[in-house]
Coordinates of N, CA and C in Angstrom, one line a residue:
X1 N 90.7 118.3 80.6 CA 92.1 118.3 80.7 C 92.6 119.5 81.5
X2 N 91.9 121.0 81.0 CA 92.2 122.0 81.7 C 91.8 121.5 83.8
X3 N 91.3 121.0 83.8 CA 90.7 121.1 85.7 C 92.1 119.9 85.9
X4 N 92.3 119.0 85.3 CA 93.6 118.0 85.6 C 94.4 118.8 85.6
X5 N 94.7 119.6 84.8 CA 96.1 120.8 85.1 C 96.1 121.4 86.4
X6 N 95.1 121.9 86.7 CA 94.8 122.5 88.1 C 95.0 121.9 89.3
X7 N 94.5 120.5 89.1 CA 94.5 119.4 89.9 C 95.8 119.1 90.5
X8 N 96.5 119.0 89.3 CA 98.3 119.0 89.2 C 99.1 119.8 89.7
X9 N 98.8 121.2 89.1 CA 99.8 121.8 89.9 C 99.3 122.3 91.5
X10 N 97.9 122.3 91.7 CA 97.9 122.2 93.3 C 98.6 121.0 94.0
X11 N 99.0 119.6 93.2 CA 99.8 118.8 94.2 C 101.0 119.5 93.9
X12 N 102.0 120.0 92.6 CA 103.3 120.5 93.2 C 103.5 122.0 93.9
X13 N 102.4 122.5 94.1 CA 102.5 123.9 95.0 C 102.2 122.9 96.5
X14 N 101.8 121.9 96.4 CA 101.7 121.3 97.8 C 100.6 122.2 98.7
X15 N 99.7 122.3 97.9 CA 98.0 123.3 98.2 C 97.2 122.4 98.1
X16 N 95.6 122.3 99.3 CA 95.0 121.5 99.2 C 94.1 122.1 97.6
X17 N 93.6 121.0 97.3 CA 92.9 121.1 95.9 C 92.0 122.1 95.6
X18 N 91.1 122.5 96.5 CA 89.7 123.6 96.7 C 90.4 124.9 96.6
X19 N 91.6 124.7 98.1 CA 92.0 126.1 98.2 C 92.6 126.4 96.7
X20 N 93.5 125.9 96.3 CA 94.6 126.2 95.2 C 93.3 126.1 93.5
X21 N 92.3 126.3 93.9 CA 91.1 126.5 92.6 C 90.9 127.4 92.7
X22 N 91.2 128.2 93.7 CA 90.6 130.1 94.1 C 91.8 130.5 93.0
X23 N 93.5 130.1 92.6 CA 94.0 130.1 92.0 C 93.5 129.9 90.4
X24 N 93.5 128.5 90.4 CA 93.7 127.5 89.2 C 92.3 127.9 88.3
X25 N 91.6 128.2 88.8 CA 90.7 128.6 88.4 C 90.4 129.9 86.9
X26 N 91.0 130.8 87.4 CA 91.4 132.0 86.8 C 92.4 132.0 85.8
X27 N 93.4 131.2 85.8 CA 94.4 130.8 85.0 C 93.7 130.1 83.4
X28 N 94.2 130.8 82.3 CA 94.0 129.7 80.9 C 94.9 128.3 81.2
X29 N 94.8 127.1 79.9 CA 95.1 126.8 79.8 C 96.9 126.7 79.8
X30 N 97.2 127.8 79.1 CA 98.4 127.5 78.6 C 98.7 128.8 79.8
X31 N 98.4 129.4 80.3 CA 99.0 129.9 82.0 C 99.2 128.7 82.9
X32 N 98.5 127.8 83.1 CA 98.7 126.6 84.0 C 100.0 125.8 83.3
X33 N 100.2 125.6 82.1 CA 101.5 125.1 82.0 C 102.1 125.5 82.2
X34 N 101.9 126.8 81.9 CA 103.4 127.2 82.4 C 103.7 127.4 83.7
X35 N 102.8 127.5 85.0 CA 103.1 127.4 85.9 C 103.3 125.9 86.4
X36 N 103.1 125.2 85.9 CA 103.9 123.4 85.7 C 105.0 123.1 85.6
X37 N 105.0 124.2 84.5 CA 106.6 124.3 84.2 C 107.6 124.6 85.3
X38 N 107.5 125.8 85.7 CA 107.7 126.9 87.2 C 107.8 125.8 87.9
X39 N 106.8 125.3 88.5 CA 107.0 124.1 89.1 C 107.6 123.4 89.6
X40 N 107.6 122.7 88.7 CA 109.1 121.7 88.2 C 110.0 122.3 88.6
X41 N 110.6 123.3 88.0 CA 111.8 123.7 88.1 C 112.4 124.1 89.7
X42 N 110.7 124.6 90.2 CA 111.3 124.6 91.9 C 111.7 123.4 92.5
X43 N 111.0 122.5 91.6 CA 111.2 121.4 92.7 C 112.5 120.7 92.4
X44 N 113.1 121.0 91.4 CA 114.6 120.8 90.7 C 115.4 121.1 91.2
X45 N 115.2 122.7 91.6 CA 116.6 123.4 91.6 C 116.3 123.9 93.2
X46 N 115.3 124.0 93.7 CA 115.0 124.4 94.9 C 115.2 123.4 96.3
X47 N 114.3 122.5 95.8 CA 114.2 120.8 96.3 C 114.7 119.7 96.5
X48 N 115.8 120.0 95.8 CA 116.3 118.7 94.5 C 115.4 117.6 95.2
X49 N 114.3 117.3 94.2 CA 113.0 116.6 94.1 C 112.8 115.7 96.0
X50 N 113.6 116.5 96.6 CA 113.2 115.7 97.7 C 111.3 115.2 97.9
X51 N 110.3 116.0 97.4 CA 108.9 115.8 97.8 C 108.0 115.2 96.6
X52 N 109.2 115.0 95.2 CA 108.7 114.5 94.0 C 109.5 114.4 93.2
X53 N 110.0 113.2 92.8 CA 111.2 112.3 92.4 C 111.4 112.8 91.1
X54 N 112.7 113.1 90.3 CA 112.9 113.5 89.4 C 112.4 112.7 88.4
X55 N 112.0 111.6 88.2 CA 111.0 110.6 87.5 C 109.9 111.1 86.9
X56 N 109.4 111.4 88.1 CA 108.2 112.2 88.2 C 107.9 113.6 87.3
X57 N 108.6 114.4 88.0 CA 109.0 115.4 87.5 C 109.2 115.7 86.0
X58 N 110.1 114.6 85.2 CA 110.1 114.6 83.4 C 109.0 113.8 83.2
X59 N 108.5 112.9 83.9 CA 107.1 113.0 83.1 C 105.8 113.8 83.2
X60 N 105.9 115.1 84.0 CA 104.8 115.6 84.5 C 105.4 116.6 83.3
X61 N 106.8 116.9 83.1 CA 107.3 118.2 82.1 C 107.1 117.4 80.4
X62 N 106.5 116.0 80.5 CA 106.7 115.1 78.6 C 105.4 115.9 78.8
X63 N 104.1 115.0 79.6 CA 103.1 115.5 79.7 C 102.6 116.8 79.0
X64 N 103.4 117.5 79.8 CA 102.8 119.0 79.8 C 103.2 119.5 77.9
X65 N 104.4 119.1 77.6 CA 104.7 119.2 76.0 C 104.2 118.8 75.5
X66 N 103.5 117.8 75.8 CA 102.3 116.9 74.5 C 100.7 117.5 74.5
X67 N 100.8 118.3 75.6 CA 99.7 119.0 75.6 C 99.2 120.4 74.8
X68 N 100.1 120.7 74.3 CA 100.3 122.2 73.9 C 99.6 122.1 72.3
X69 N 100.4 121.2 71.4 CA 99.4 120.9 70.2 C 97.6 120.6 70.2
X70 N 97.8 120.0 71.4 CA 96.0 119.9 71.2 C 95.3 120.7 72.0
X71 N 95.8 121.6 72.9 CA 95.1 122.7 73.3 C 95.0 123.4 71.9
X72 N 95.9 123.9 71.4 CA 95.8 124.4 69.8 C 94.6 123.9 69.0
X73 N 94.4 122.7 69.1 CA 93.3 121.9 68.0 C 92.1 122.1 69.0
X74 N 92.3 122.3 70.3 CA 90.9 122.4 71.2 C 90.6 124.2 70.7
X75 N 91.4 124.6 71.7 CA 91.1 126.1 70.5 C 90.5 126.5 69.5
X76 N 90.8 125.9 68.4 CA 90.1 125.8 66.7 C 88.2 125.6 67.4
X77 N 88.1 124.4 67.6 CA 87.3 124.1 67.8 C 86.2 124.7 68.5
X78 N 86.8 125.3 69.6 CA 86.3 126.0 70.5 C 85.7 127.2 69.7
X79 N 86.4 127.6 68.7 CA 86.3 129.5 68.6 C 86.3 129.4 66.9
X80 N 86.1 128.4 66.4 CA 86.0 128.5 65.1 C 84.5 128.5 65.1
X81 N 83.7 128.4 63.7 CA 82.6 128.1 63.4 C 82.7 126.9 62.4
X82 N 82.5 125.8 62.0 CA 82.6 124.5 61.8 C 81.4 124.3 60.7
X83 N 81.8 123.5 59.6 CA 81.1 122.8 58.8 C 81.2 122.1 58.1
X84 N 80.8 121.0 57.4 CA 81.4 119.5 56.6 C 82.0 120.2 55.3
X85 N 83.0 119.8 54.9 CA 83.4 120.1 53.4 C 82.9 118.5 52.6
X86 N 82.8 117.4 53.0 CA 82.7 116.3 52.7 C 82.7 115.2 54.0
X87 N 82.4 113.8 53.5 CA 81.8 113.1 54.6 C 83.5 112.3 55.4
X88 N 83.9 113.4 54.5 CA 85.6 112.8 55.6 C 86.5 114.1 55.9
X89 N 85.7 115.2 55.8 CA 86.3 116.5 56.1 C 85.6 117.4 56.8
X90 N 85.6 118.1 57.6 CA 85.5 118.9 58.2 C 86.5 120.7 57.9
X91 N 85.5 121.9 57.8 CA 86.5 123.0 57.5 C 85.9 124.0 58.4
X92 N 86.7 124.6 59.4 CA 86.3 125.6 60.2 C 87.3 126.7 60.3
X93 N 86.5 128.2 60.1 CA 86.7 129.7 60.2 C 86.2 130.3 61.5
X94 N 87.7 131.3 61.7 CA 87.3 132.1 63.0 C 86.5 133.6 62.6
X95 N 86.2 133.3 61.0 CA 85.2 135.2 60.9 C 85.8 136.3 61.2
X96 N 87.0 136.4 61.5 CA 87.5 137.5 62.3 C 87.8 138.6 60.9
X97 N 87.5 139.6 61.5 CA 87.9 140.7 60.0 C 89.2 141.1 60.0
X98 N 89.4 141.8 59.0 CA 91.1 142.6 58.5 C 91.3 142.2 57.0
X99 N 92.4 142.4 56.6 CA 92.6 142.1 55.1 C 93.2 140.4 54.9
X100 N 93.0 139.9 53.7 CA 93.1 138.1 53.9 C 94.4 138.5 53.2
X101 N 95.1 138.7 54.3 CA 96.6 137.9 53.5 C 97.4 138.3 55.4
X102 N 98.7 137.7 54.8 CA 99.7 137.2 56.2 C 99.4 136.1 56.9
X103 N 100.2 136.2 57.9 CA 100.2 135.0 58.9 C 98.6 134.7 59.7
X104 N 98.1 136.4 59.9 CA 97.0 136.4 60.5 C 95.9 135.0 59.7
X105 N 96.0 135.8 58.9 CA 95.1 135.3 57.8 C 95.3 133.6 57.5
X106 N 96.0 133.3 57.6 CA 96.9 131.7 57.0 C 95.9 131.0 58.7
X107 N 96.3 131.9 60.3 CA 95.6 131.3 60.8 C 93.9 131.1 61.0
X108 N 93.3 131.6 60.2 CA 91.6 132.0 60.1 C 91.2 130.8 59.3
X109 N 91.5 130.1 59.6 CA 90.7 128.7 58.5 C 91.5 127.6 58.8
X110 N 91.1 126.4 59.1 CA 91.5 125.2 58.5 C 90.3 123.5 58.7
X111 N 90.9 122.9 57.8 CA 90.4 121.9 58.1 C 91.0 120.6 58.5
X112 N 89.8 119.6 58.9 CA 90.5 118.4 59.7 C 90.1 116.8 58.8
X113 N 90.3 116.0 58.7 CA 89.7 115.1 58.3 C 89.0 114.0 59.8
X114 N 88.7 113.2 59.2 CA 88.0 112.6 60.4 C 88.5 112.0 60.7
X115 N 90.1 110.9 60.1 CA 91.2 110.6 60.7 C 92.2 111.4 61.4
X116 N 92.2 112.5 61.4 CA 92.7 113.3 62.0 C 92.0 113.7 63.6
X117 N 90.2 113.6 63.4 CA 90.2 114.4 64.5 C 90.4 113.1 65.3
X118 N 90.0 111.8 64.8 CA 90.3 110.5 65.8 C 91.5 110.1 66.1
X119 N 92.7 110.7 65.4 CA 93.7 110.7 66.3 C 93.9 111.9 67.3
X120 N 93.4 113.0 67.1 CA 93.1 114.0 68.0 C 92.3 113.2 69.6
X121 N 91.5 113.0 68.7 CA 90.3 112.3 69.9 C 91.3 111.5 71.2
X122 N 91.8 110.2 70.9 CA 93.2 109.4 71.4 C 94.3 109.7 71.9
X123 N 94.2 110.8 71.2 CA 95.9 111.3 72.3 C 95.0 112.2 73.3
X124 N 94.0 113.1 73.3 CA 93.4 113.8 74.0 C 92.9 112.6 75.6
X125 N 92.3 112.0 75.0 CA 92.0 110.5 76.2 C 93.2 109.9 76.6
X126 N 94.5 109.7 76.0 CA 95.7 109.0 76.4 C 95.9 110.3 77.3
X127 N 96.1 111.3 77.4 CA 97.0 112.2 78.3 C 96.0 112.6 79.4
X128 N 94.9 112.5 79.3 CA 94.2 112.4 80.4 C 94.2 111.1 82.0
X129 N 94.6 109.7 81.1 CA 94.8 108.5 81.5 C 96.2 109.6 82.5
X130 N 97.1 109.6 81.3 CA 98.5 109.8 82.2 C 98.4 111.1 83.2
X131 N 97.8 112.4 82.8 CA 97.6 113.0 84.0 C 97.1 112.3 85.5
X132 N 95.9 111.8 85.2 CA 95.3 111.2 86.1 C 96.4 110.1 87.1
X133 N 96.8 109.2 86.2 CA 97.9 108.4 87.0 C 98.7 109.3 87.6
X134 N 99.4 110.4 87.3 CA 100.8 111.4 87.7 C 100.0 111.7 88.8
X135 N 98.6 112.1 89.2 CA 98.2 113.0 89.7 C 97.9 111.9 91.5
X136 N 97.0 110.9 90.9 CA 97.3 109.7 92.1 C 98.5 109.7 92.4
X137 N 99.6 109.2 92.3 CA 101.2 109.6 92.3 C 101.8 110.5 93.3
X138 N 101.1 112.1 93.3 CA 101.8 112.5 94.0 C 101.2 112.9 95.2
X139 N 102.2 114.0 96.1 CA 101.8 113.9 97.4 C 100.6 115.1 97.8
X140 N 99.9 114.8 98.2 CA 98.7 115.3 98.1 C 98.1 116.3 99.7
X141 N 97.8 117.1 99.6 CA 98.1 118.3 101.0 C 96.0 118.1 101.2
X142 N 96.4 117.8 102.2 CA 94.2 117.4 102.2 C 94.0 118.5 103.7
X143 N 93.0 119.1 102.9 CA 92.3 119.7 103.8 C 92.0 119.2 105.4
X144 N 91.7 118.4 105.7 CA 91.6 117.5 107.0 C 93.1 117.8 107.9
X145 N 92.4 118.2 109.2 CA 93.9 118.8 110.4 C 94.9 119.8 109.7
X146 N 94.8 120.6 108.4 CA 95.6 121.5 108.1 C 96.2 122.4 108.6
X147 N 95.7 122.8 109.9 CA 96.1 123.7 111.3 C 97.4 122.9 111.3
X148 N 97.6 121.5 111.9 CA 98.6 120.9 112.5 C 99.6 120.5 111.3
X149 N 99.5 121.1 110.4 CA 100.5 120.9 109.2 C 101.4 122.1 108.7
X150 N 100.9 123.2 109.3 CA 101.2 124.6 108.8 C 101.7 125.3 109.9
X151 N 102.3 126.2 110.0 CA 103.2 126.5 111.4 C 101.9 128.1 111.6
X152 N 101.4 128.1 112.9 CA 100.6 129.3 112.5 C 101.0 130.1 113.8
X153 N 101.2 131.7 113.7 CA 101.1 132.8 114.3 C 100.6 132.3 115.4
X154 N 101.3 132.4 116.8 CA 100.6 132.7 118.1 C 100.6 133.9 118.6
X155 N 99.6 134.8 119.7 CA 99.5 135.4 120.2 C 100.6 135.7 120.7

């Protein structure tokens, strides 16, 4: 999902894909949304969507909002340590030290059921479908003759 984000916002920076990864690359997750976000907004208020249709544009900004909870649940996953509570539960801890009370603490643990992670699972594959489609969709800056597309310094 994270390399689709990258993918994405190299088409609205209007950067060929490779170059704009010397970028995208370096960026977290939730840095690339927000530069999505940024985005968008250039292309709003800068553009008014002349190079990508305001159509476009609220669904690349639904997108990006529906993404934000399951990077959260990808997170867990990622950085938790994981183990069955039962054959329909799953419970995973981040180990992190300090005293067990507050908010910190509330976030150091949770668990998932297995209907849970398979709806996790389905929206994580639904938003990939829809990036993918948004991303065919838009206008795309291809490496090939880039000289004759860019205005460059003469002598």
């Amino acid at each position: 999902m994270e390399f689709l984000l990258g993918v994405l916002l190299s088409r609205l920076l209007v950067t060929p894909e490779f170059l704009a990864r010397t970028y995208t690359d370096r960026l977290s997750g939730a840095a690339r949304q927000d530069a999505i976000n940024e985005a968008c907004k250039i292309h709003s208020y800068r553009y008014s969507y002349q190079m990508i249709s305001e159509e476009q544009i609220k669904k690349i900004l639904d997108v990006n909002n529906e993404i934000t909870p399951l990077r959260a649940a990808r997170n867990k996953f990622a950085h938790f340590c994981w183990s069955r509570s039962s054959d329909e539960e799953i419970f995973g801890t981040n180990f992190s030290g300090g005293i067990p009370m507050g908010s910190k603490y509330n976030k150091s643990f949770v668990s998932f059921t297995v209907a849970e992670l398979d709806e996790i699972h389905k929206k994580a594959y639904a938003i990939v479908d829809v990036l993918s489609d948004l991303i065919l969709n838009l206008p795309e800056m291809e490496e090939v003759a880039l000289g004759s597309k860019v205005k460059l310094l003469r002598e």
